PDB file of C-alpha atoms and ligand atoms in Angstrom:
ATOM      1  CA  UNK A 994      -4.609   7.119  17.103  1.00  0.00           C
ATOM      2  CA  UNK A 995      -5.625   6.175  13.359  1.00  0.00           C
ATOM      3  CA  UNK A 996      -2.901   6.577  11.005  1.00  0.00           C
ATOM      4  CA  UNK A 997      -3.902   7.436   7.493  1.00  0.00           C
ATOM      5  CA  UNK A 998      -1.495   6.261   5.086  1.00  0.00           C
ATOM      6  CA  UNK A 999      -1.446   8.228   1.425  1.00  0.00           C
ATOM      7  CA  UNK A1000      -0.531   4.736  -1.098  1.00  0.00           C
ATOM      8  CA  UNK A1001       1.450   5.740  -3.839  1.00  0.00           C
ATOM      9  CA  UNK A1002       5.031   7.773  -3.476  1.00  0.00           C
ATOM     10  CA  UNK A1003       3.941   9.163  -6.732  1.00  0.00           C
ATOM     11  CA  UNK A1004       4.833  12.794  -6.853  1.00  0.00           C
ATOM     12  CA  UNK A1005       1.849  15.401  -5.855  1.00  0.00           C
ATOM     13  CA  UNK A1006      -0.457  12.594  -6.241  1.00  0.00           C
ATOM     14  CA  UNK A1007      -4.082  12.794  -5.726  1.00  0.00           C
ATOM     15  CA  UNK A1008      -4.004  10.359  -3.236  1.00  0.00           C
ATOM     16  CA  UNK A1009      -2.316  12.870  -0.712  1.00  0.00           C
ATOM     17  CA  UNK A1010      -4.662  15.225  -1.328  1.00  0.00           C
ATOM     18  CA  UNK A1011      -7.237  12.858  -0.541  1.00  0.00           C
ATOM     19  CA  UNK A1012      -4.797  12.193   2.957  1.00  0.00           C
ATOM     20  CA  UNK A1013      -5.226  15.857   4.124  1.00  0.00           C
ATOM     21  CA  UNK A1014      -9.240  16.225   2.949  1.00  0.00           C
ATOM     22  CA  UNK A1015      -9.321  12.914   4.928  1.00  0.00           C
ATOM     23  CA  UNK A1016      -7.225  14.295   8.057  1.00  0.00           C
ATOM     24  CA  UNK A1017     -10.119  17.134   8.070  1.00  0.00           C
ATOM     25  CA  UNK A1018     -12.444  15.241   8.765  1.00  0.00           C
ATOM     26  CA  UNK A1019     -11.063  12.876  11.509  1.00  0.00           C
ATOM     27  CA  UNK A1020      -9.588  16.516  13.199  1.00  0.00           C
ATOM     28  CA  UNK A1021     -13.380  17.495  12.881  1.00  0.00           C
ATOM     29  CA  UNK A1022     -14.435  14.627  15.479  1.00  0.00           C
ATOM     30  CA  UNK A1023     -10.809  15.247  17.989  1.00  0.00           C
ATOM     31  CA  UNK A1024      -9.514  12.469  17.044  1.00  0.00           C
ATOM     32  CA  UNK A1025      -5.996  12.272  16.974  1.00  0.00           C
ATOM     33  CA  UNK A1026      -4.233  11.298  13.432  1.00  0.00           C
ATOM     34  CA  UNK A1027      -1.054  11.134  11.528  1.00  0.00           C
ATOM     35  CA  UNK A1028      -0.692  11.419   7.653  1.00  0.00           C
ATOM     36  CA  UNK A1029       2.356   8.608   6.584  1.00  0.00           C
ATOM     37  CA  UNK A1030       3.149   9.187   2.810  1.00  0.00           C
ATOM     38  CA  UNK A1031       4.858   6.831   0.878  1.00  0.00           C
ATOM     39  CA  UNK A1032       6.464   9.189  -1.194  1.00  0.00           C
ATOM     40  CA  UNK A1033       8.856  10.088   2.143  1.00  0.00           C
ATOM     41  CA  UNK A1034       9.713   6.854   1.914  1.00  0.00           C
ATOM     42  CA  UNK A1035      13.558   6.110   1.649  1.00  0.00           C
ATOM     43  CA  UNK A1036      14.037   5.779  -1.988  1.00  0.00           C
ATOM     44  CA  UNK A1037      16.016   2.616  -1.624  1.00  0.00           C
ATOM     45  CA  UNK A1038      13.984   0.841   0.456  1.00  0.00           C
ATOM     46  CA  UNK A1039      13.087  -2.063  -1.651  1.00  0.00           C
ATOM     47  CA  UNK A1040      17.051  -3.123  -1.207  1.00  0.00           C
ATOM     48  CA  UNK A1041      17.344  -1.987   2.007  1.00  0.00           C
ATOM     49  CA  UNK A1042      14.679  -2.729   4.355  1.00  0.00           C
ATOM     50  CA  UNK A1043      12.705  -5.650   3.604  1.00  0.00           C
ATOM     51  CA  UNK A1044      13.658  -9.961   4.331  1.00  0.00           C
ATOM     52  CA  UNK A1045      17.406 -10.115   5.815  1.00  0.00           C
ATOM     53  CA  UNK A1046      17.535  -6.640   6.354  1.00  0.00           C
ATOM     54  CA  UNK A1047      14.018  -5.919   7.660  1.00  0.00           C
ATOM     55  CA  UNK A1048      14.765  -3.013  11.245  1.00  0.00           C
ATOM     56  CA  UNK A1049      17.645  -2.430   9.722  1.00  0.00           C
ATOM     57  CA  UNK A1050      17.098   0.604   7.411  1.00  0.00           C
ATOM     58  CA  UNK A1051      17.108   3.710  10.388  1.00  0.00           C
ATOM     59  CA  UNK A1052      14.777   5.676   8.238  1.00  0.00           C
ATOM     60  CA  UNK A1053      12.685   2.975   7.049  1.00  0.00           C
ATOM     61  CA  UNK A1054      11.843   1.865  10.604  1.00  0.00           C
ATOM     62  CA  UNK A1055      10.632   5.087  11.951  1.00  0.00           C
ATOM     63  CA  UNK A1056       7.864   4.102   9.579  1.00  0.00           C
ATOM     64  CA  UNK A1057       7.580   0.844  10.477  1.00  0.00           C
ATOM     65  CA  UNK A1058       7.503   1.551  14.256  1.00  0.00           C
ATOM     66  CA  UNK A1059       4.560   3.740  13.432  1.00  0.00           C
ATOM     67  CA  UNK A1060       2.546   1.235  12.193  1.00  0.00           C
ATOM     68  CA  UNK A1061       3.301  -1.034  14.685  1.00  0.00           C
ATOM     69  CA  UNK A1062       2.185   1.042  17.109  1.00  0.00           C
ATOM     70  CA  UNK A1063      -1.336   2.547  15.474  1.00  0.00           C
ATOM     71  CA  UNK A1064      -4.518   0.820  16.218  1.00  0.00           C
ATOM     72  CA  UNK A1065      -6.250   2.008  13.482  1.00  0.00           C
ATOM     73  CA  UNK A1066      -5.329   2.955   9.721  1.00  0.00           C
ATOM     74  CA  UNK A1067      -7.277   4.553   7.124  1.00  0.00           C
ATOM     75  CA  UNK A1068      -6.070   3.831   3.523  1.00  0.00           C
ATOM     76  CA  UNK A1069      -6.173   5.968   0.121  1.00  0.00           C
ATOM     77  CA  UNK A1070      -5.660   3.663  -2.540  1.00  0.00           C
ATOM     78  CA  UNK A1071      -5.370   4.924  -5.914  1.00  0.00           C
ATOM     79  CA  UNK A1072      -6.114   2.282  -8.984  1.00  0.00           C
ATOM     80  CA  UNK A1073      -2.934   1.320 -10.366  1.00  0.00           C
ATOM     81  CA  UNK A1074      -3.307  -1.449 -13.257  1.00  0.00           C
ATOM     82  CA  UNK A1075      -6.488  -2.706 -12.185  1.00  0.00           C
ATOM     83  CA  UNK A1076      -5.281  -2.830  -8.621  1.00  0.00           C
ATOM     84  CA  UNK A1077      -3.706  -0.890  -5.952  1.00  0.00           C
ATOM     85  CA  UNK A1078       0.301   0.367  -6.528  1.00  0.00           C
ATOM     86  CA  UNK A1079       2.888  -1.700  -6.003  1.00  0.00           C
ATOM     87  CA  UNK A1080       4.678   0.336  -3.485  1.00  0.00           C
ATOM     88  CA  UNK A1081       1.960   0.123  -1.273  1.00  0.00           C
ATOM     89  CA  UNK A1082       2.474  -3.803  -1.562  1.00  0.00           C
ATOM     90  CA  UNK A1083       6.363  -3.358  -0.974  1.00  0.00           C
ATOM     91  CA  UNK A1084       5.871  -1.399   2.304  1.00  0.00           C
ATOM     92  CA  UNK A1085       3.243  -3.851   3.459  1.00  0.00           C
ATOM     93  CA  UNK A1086       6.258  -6.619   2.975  1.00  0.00           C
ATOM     94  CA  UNK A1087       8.635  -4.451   5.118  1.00  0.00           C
ATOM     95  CA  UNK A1088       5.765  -3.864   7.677  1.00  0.00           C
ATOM     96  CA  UNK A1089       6.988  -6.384  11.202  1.00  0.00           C
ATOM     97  CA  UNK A1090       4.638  -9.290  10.644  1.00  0.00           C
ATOM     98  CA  UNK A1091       1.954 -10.195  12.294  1.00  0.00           C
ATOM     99  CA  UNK A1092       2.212  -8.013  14.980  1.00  0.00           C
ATOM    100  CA  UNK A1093       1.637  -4.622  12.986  1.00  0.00           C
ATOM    101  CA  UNK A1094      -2.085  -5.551  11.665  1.00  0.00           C
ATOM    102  CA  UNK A1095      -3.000  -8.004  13.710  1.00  0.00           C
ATOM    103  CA  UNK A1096      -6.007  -8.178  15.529  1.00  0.00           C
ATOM    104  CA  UNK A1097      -6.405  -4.191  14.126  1.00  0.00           C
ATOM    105  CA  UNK A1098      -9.057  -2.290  12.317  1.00  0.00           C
ATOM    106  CA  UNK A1099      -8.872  -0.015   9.147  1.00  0.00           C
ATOM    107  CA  UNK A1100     -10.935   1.841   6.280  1.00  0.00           C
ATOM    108  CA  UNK A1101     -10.256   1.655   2.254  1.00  0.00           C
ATOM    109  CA  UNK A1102     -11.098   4.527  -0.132  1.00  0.00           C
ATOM    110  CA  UNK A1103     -10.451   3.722  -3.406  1.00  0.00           C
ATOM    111  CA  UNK A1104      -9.841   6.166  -6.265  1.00  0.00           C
ATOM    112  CA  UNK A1105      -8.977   6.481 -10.195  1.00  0.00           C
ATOM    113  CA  UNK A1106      -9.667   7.791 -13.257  1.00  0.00           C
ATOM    114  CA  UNK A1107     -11.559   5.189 -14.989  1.00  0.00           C
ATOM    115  CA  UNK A1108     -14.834   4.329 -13.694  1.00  0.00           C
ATOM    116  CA  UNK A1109     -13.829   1.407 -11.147  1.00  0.00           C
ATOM    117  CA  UNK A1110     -12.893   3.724  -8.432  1.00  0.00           C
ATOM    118  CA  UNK A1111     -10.625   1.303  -7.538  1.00  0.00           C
ATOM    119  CA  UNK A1112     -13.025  -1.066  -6.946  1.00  0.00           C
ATOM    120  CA  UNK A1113     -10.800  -4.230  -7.562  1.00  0.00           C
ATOM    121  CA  UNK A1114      -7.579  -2.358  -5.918  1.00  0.00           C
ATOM    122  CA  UNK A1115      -9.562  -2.403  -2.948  1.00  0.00           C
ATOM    123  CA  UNK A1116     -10.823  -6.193  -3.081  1.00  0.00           C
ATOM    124  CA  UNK A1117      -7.281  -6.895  -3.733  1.00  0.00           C
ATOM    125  CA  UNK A1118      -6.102  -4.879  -0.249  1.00  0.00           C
ATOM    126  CA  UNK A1119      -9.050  -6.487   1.645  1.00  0.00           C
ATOM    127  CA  UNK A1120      -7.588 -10.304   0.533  1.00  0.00           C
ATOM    128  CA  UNK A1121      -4.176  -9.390   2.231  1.00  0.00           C
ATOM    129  CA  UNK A1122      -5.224  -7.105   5.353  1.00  0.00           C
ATOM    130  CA  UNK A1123      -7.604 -10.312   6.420  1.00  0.00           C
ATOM    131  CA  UNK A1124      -4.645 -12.789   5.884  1.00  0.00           C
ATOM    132  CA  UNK A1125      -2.582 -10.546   7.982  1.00  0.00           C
ATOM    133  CA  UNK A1126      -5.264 -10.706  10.602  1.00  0.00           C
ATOM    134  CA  UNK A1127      -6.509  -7.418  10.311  1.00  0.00           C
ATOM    135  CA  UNK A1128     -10.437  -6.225   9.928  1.00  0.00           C
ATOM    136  CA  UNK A1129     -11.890  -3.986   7.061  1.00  0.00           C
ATOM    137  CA  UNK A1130     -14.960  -1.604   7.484  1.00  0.00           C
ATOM    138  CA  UNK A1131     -17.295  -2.634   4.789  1.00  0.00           C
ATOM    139  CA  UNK A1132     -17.863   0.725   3.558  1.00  0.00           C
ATOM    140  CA  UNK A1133     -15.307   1.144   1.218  1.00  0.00           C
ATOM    141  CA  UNK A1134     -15.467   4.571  -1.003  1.00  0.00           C
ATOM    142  CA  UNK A1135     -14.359   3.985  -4.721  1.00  0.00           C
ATOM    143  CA  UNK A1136     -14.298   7.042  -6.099  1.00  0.00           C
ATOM    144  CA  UNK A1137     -13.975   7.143  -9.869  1.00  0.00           C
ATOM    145  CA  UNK A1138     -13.321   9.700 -12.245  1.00  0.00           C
ATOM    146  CA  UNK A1139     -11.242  11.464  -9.327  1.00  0.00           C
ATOM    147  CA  UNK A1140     -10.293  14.476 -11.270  1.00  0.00           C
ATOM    148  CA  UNK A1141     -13.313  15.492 -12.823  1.00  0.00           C
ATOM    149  CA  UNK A1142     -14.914  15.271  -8.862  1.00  0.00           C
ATOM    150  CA  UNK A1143     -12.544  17.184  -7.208  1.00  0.00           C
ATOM    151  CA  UNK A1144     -11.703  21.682  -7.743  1.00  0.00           C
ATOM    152  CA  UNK A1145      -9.289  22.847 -10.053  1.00  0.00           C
ATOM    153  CA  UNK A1146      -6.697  22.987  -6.578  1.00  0.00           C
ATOM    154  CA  UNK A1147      -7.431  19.467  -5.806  1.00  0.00           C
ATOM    155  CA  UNK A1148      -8.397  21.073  -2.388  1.00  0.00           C
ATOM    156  CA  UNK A1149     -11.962  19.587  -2.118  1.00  0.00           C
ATOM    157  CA  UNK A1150     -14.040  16.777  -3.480  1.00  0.00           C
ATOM    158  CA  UNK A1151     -16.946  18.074  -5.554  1.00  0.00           C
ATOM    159  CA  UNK A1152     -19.333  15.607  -5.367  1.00  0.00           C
ATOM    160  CA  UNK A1153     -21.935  15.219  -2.711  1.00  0.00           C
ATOM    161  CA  UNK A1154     -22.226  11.633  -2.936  1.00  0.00           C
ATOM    162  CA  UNK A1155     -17.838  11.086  -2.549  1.00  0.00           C
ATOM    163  CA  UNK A1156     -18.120  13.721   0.803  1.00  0.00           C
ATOM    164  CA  UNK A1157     -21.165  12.182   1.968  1.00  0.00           C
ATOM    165  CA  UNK A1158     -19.539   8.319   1.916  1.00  0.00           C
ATOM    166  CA  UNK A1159     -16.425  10.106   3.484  1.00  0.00           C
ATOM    167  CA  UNK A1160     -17.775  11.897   6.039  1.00  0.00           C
ATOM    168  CA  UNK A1161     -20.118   9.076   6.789  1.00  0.00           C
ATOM    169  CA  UNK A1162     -16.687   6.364   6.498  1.00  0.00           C
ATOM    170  CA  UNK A1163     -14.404   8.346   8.910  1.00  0.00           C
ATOM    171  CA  UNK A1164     -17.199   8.291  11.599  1.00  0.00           C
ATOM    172  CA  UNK A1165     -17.719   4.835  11.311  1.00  0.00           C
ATOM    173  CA  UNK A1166     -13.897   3.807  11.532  1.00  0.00           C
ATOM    174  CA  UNK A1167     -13.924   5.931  14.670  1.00  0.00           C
ATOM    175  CA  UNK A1168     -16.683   3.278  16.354  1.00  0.00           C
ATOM    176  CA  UNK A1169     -15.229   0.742  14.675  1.00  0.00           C
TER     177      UNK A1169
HETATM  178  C1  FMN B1037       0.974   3.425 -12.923  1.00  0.00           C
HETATM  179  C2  FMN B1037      -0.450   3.909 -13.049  1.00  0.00           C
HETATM  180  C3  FMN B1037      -1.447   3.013 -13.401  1.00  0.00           C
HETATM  181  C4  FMN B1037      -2.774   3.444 -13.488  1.00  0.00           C
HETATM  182  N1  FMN B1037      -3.728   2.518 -13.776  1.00  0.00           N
HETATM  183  C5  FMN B1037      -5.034   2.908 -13.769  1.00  0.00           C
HETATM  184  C6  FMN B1037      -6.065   1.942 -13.941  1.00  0.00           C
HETATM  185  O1  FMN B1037      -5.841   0.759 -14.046  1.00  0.00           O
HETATM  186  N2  FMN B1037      -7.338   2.395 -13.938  1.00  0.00           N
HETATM  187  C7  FMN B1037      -7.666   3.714 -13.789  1.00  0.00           C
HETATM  188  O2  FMN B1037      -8.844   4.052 -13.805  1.00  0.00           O
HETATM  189  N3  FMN B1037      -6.710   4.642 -13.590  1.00  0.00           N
HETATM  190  C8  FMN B1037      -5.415   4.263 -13.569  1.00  0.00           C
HETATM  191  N4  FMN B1037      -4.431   5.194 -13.337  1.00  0.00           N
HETATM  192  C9  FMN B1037      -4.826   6.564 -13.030  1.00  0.00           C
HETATM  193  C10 FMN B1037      -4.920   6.756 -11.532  1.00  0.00           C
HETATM  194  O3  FMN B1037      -5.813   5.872 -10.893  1.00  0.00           O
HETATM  195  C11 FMN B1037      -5.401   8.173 -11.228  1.00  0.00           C
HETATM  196  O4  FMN B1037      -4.600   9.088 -11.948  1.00  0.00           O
HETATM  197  C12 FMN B1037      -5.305   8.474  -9.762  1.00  0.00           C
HETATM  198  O5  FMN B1037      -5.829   9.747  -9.546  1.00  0.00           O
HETATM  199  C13 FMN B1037      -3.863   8.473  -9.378  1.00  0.00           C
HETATM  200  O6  FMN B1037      -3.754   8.637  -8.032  1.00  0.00           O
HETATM  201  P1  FMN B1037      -2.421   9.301  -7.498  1.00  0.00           P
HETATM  202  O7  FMN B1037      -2.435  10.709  -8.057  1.00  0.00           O
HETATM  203  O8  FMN B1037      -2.614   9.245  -6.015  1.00  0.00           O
HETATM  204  O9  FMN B1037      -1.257   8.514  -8.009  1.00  0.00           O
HETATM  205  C14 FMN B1037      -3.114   4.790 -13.249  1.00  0.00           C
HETATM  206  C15 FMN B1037      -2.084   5.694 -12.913  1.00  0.00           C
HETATM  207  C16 FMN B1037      -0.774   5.266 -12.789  1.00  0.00           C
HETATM  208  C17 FMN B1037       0.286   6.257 -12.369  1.00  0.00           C
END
């Protein structure tokens, strides 16, 4: 089971786009998936899951029991700042430590407007995944300049080089 989780609970963001063209291509090798988007987050969960009250936010820990209980994640992180959203950081800190990445296995893709492709974003993720015991693929897709590389829909990626590190990324996390 790999659990793909979209990084930003920004509203018809790219990055869940990106979730379901990613989805495609895991569904293309059987392998079963689930899409977790931050933006169905509870909104309040800042104040109402995490430290004394982490498990005790009902909606918040369906999430959180997800997690737990993947073995593998793949993660679109969109450049926020010069590094990866804050949100993204927020549900990590809600997430039941160590047991939810340790000892696990995931895939980055970076993306953004600018030229980094989230390049740094995904540096920044790889720091705190390892210090939660977890292990990163080191192909790690930063795909910059997002919208100009993707149809007018934002239904599919129009660069050969972005689907070719994709489709070449999502059968390597499936050995990994
Ligand atoms: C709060 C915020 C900060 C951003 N900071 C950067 C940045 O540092 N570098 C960059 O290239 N793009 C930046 N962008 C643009 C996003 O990387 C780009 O729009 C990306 O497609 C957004 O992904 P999303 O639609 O999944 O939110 C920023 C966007 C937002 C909303």
């Amino acid at each position: 089971m790999i659990t793909i989780v979209s990084g930003t609970n920004r509203n018809d963001a790219v990055s869940q786009r990106l979730s379901r063209i990613y989805q495609k291509l895991l569904d293309a090798q059987n392998v079963e998936n689930e899409i977790i988007d931050l933006s169905d987050l509870p909104t309040d969960f800042a104040f109402s899951a995490l430290y004394d009250k982490s498990g005790k936010n009902k909606v918040f820990n369906v999430f959180r029991n997800k997690m737990r209980n993947s073995d593998k994640f793949v993660f679109i992180v969109a450049e926020y700042n010069g590094s990866f959203p804050g949100v993204l950081k927020m549900f990590i800190d809600g997430l039941e430590f160590p047991k939810t990445f340790e000892g696990k296995k995931c895939a980055l893709v970076g993306l953004s407007s600018g030229v980094q492709g989230g390049g740094l974003a995904l540096s920044h993720l790889t720091d705190i995944f390892n210090y939660c015991g977890m292990y990163v693929l080191p192909l790690k897709p930063k795909l910059a300049q997002i919208e100009k590389n993707m149809d007018k829909d934002k239904r599919e990626i129009t660069n050969d080089l972005y689907n070719e590190l994709l489709e070449t990324q999502a059968r390597d996390i499936v050995n990994f």
